mmCIF file of C-alpha atoms and ligand atoms in Angstrom:
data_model
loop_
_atom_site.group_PDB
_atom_site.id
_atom_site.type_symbol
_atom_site.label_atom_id
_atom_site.label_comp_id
_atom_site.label_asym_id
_atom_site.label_seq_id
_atom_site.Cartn_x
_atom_site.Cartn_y
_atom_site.Cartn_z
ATOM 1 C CA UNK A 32 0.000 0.000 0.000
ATOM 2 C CA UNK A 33 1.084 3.845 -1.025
ATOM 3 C CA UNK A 34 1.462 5.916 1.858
ATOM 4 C CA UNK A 35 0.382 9.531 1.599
ATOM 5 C CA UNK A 36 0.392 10.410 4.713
ATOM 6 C CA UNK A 37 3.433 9.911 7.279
ATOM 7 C CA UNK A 38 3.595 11.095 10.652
ATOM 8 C CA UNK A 39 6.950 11.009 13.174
ATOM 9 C CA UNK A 40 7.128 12.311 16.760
ATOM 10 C CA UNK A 41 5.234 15.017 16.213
ATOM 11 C CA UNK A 42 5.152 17.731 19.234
ATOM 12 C CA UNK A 43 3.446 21.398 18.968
ATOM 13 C CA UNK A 44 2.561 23.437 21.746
ATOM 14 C CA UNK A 45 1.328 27.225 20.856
ATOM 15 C CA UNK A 46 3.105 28.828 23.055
ATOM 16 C CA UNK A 47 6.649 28.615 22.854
ATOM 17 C CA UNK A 48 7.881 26.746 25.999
ATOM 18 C CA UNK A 49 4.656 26.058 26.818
ATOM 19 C CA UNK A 50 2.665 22.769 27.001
ATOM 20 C CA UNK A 51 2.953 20.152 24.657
ATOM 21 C CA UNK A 52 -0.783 19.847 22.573
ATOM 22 C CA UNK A 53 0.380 16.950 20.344
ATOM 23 C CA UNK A 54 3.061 15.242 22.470
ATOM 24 C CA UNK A 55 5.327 12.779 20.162
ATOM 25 C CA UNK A 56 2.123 11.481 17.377
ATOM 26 C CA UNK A 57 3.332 9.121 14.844
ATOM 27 C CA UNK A 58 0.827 6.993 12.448
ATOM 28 C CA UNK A 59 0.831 6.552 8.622
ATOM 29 C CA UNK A 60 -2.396 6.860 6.337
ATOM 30 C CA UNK A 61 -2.624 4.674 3.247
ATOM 31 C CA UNK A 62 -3.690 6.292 -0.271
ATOM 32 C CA UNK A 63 -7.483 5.841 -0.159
ATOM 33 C CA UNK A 64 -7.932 4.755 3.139
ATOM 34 C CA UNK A 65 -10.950 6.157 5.536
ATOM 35 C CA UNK A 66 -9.498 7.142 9.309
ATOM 36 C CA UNK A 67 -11.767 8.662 12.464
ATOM 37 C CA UNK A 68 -9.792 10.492 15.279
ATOM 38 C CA UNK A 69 -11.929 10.298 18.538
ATOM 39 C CA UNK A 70 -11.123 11.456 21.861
ATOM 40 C CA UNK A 71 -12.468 13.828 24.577
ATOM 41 C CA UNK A 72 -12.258 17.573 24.221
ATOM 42 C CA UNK A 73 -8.922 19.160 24.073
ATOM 43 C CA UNK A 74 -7.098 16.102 23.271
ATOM 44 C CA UNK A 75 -5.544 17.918 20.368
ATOM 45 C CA UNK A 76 -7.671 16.333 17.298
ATOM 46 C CA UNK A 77 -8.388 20.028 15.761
ATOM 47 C CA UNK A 78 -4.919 21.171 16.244
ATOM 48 C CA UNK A 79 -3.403 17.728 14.621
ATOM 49 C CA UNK A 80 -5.773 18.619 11.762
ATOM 50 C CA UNK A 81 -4.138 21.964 11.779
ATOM 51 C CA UNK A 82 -0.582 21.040 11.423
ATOM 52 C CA UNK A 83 -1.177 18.568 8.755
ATOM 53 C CA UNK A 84 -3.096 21.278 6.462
ATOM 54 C CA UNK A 85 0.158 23.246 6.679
ATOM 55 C CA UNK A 86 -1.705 26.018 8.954
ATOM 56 C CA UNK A 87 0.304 25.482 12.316
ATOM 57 C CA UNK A 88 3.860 25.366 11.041
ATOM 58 C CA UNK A 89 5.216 25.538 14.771
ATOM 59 C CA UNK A 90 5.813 21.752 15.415
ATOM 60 C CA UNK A 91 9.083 19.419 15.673
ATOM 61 C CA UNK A 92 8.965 15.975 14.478
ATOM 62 C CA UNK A 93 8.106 14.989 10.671
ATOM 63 C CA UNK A 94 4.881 15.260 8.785
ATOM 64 C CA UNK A 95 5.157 13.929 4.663
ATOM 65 C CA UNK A 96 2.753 14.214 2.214
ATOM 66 C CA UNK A 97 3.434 11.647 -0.354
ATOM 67 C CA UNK A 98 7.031 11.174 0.590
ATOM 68 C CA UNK A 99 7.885 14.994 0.482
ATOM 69 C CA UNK A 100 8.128 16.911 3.731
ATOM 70 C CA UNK A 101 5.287 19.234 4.450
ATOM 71 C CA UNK A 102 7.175 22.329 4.467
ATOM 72 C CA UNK A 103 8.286 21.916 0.990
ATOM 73 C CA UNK A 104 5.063 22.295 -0.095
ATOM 74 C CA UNK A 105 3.726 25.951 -0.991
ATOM 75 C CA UNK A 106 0.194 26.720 -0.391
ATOM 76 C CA UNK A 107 -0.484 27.094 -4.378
ATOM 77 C CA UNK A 108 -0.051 23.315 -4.550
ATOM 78 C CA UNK A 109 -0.471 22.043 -0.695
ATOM 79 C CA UNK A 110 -4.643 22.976 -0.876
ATOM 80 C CA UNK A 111 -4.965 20.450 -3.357
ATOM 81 C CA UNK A 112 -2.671 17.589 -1.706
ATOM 82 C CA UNK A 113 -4.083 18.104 1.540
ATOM 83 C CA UNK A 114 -7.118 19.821 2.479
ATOM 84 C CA UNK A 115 -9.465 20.720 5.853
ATOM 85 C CA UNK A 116 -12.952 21.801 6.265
ATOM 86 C CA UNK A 117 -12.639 23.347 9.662
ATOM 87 C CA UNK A 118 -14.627 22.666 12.586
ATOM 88 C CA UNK A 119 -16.412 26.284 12.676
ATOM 89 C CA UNK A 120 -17.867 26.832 9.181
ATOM 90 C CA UNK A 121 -17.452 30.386 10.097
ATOM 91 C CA UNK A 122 -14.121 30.918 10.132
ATOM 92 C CA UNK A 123 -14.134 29.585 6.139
ATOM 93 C CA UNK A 124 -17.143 31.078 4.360
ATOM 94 C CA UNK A 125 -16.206 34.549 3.080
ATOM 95 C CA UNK A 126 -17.793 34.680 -0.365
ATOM 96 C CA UNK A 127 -21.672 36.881 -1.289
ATOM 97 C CA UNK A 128 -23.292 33.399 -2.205
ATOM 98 C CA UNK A 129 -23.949 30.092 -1.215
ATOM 99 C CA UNK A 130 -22.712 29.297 -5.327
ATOM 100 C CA UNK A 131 -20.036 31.552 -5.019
ATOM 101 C CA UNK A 132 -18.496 30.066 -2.379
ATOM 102 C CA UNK A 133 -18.557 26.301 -3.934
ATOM 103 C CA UNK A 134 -17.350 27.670 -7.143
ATOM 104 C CA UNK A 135 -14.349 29.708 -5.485
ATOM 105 C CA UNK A 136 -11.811 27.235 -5.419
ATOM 106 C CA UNK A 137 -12.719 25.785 -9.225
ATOM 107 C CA UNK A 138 -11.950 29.538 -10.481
ATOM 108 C CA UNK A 139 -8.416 29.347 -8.735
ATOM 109 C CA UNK A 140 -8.186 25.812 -10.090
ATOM 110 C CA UNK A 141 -8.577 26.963 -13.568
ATOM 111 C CA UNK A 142 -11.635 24.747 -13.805
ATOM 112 C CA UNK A 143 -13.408 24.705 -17.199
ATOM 113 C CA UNK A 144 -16.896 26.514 -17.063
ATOM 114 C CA UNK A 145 -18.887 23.015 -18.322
ATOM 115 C CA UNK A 146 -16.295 21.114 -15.597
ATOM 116 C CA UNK A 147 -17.203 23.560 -12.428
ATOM 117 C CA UNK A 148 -21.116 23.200 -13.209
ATOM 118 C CA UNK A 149 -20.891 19.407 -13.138
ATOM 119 C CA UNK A 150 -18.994 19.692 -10.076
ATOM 120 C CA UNK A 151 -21.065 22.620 -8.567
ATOM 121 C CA UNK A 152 -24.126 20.582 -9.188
ATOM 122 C CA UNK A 153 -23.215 17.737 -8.072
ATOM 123 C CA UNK A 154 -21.753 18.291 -4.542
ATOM 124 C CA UNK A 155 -24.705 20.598 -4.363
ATOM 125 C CA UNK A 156 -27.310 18.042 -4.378
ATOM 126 C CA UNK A 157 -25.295 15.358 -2.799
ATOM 127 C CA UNK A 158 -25.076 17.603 0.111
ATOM 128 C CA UNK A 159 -28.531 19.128 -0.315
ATOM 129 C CA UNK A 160 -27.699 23.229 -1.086
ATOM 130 C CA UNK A 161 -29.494 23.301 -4.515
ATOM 131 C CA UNK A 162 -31.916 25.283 -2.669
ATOM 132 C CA UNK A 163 -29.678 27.781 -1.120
ATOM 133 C CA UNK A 164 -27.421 28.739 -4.350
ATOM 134 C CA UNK A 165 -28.711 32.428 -4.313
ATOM 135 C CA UNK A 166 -28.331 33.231 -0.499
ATOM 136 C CA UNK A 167 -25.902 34.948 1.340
ATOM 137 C CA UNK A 168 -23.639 32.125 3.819
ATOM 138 C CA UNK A 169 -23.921 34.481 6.614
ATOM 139 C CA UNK A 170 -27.717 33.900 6.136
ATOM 140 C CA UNK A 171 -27.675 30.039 6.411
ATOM 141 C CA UNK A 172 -29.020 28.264 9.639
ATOM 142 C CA UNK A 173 -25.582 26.995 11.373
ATOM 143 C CA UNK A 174 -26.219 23.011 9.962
ATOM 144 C CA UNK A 175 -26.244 24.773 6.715
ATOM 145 C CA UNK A 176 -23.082 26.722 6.898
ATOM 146 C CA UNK A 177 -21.464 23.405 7.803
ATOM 147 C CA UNK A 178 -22.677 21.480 4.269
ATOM 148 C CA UNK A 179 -21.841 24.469 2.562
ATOM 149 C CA UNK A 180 -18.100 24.621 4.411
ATOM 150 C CA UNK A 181 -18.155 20.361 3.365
ATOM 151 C CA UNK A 182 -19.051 20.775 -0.616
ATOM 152 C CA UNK A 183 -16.771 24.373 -1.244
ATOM 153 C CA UNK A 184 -13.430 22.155 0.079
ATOM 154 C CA UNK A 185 -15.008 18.714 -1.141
ATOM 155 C CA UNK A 186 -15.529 20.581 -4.735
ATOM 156 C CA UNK A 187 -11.266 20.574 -5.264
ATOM 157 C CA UNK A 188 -11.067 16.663 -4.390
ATOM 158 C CA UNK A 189 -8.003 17.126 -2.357
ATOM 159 C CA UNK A 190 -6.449 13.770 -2.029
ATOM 160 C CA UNK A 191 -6.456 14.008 1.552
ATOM 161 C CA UNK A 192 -9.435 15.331 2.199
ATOM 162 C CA UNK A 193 -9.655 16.401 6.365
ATOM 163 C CA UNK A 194 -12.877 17.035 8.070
ATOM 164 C CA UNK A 195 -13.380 18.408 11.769
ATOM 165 C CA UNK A 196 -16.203 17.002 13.298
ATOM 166 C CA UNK A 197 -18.055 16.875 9.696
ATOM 167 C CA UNK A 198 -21.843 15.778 11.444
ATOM 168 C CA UNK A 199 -21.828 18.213 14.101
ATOM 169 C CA UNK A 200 -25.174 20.139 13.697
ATOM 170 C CA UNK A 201 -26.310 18.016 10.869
ATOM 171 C CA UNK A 202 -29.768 16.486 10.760
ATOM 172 C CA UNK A 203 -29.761 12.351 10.239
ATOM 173 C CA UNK A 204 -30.926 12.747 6.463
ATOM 174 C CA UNK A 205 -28.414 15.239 5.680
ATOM 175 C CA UNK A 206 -26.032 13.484 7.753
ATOM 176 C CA UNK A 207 -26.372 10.070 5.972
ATOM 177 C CA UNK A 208 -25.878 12.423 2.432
ATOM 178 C CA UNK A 209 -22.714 13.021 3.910
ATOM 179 C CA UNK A 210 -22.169 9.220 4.690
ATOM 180 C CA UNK A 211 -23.185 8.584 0.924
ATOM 181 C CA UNK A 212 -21.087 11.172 -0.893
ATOM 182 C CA UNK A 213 -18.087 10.219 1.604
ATOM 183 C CA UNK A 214 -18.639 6.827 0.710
ATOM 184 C CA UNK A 215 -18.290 7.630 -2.946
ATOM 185 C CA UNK A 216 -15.164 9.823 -2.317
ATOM 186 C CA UNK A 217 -12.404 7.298 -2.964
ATOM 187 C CA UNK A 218 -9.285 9.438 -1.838
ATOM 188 C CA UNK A 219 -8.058 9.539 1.685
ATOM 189 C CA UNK A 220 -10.174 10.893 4.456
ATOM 190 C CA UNK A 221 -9.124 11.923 8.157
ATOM 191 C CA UNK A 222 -12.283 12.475 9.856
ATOM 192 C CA UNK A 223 -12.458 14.089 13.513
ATOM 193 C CA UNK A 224 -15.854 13.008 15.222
ATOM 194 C CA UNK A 225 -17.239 12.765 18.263
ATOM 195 C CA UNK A 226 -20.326 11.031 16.448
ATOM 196 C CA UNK A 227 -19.332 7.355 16.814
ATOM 197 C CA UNK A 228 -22.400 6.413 14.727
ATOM 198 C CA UNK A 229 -20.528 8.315 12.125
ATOM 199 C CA UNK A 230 -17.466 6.735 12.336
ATOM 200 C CA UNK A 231 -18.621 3.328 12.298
ATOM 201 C CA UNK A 232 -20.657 4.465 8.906
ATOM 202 C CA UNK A 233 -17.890 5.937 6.883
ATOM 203 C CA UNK A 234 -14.590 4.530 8.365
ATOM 204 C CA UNK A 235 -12.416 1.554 8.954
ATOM 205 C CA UNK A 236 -9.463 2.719 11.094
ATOM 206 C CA UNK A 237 -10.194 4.163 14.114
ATOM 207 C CA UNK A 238 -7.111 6.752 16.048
ATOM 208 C CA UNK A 239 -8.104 7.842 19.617
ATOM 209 C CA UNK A 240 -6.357 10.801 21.232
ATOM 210 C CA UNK A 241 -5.925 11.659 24.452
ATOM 211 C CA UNK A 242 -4.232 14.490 26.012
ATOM 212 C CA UNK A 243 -2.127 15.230 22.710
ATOM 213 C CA UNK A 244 -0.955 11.199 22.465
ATOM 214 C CA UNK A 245 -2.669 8.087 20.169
ATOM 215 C CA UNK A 246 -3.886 5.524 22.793
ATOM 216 C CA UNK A 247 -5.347 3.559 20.321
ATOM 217 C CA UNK A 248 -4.733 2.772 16.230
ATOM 218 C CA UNK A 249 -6.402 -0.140 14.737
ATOM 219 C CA UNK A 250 -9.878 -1.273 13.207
ATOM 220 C CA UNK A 251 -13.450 -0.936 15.718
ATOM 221 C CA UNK A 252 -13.323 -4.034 17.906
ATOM 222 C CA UNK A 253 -14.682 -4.581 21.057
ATOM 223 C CA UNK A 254 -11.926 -5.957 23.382
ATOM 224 C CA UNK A 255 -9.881 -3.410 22.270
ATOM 225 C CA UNK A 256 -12.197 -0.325 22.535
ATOM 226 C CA UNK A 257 -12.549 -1.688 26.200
ATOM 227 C CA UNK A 258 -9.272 -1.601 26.741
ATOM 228 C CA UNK A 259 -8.021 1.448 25.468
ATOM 229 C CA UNK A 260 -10.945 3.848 24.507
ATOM 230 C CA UNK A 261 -12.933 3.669 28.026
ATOM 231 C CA UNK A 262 -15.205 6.317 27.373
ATOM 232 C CA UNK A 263 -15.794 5.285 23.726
ATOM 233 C CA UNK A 264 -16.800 1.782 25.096
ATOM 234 C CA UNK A 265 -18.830 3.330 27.768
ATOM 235 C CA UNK A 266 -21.060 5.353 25.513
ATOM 236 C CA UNK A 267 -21.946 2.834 22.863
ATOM 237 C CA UNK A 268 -22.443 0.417 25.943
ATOM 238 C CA UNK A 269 -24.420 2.847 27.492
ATOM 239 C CA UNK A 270 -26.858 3.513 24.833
ATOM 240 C CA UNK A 271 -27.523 0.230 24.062
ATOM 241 C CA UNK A 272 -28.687 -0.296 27.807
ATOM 242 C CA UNK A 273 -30.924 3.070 27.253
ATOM 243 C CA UNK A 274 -32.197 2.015 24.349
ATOM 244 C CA UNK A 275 -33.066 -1.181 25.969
ATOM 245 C CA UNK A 276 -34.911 0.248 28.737
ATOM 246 C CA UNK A 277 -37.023 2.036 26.605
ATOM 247 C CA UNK A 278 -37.621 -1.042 24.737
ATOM 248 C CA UNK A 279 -36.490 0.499 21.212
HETATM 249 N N1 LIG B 545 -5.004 29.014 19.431
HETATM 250 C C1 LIG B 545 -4.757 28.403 20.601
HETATM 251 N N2 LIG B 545 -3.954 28.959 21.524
HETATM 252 C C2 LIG B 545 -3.681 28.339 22.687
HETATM 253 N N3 LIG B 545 -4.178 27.123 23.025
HETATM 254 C C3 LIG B 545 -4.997 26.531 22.138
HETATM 255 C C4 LIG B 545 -5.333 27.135 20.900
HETATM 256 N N4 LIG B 545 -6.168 26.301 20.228
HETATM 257 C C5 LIG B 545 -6.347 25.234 21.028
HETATM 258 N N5 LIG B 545 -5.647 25.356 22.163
HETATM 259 C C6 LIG B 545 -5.586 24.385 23.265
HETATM 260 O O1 LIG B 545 -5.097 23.159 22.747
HETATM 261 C C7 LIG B 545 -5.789 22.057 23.352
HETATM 262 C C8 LIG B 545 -6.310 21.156 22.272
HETATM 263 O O2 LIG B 545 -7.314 21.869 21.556
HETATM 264 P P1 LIG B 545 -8.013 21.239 20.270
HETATM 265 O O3 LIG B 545 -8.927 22.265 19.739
HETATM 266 O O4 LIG B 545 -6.962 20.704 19.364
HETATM 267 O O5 LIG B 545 -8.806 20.022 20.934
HETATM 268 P P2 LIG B 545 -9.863 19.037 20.298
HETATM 269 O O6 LIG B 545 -9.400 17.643 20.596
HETATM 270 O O7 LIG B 545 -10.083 19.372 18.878
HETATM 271 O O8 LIG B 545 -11.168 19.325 21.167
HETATM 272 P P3 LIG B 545 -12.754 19.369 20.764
HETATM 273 O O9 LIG B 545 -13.230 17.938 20.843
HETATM 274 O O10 LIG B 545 -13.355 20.199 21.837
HETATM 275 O O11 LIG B 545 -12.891 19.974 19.414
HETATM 276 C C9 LIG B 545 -6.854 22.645 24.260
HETATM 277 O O12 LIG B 545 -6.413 22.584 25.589
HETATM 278 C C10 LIG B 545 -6.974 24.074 23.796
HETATM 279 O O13 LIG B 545 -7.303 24.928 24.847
HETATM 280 MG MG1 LIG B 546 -11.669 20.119 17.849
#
């Protein structure tokens, strides 16, 4: 298997001296493969996300995209390698219109016109915006803003495409479009979720985090998950008992 992804002892803290958020994270991510990051809050998922799209260049250790080191890259060419659809939709929707900002990226691309509708339409419906083309983002209910963030960095098929906590605020129909068009999105995907639902829909591999370290890399299994992902195990255990009680 091709490695695009490789990770080595990678430690950032934001302030310099300060505490270590991702303390010494190595793993490796095969071309095409599907990866969830879980873990509590402040484990460091978002910033690990932020390092590998090139944004937090502050860290020691290695990170390669397809063999090169990420610093080599320049942003001109790194948005296409490796790309991240934040966890605020907020801080990435800047455009007048919900069509605008899908067909942004195509422009800088040097898209064809005939190539950006067919991809304009199409991540449109699969993520369920053909309604919305016209409106302002700023306008869109928050669940909106968050499809719209998915399809304008989905549109440039990076082949690492990174998504930070991708369900969050979705409803279950537009949530399982998500699960669909993921599904049909054959590059490699780093997903950060706290949805475990979602994970077990659109990934095989999962990486847990805890206080800025992987306690756990391997496939969803039971003994494991008990072992190493306590909380994880606890809440799928924990539903099934609730869902027993009220006899669902
Ligand atoms: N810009 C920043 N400056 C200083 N500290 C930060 C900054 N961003 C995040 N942190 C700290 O880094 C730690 C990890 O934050 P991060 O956002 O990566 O966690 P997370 O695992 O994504 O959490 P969540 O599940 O809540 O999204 C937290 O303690 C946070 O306070
Ligand atoms: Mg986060």
């Amino acid at each position: 298997m091709k490695k695009i992804i490789e990770i080595e002892n990678l430690k950032l803290s934001y302030d310099a001296g300060g505490a270590l958020i991702i303390d010494g994270v190595s793993f490796e991510i095969n071309e095409g493969e599907t990866v969830s990051i879980m873990g509590p809050n402040g484990a460091g998922k978002s910033t690990l996300l932020l390092a590998i799209a090139g944004v937090l260049k502050n860290y020691s250790g290695d990170i390669k995209i397809s063999g090169l080191p990420l610093k080599e890259f320049d942003d001109s060419t790194l948005y296409k390698k490796v790309n991240l659809v934040f966890q605020n939709p907020e801080n990435q929707l800047f455009c007048d219109t919900v069509e605008e900002e899908i067909l942004f990226a195509l422009k800088n691309l040097g898209v064809s016109r005939a190539g950006a509708e067919e991809k304009l339409n199409f991540y449109s419906v699969s993520l369920g915006l053909e309604k919305f083309m016209k409106l302002e983002p700023q306008h869109l209910s928050f669940g909106q803003k968050k499809r719209l963030a998915l399809a304008s960095v989905m549109v440039i098929e990076p082949e690492v495409l990174m998504l930070d906590e991708p369900s969050s605020n979705l409803d279950y129909v537009s949530k399982l479009k998500l699960i669909e068009t993921l599904a049909g999105y054959k590059k490699s995907k780093i997903i950060v979720t706290q949805d475990i639902h979602f994970a077990l829909a659109v990934s095989e591999r999962l990486i847990y985090m805890e206080n800025g370290s992987l306690t756990y890399d391997g496939r969803f299994d039971q003994d494991n998950l008990k072992l190493k992902c306590g909380s994880l195990y606890k809440e799928i255990n924990d539903f099934k008992d609730l869902a027993a009680a009220r006899r669902l």
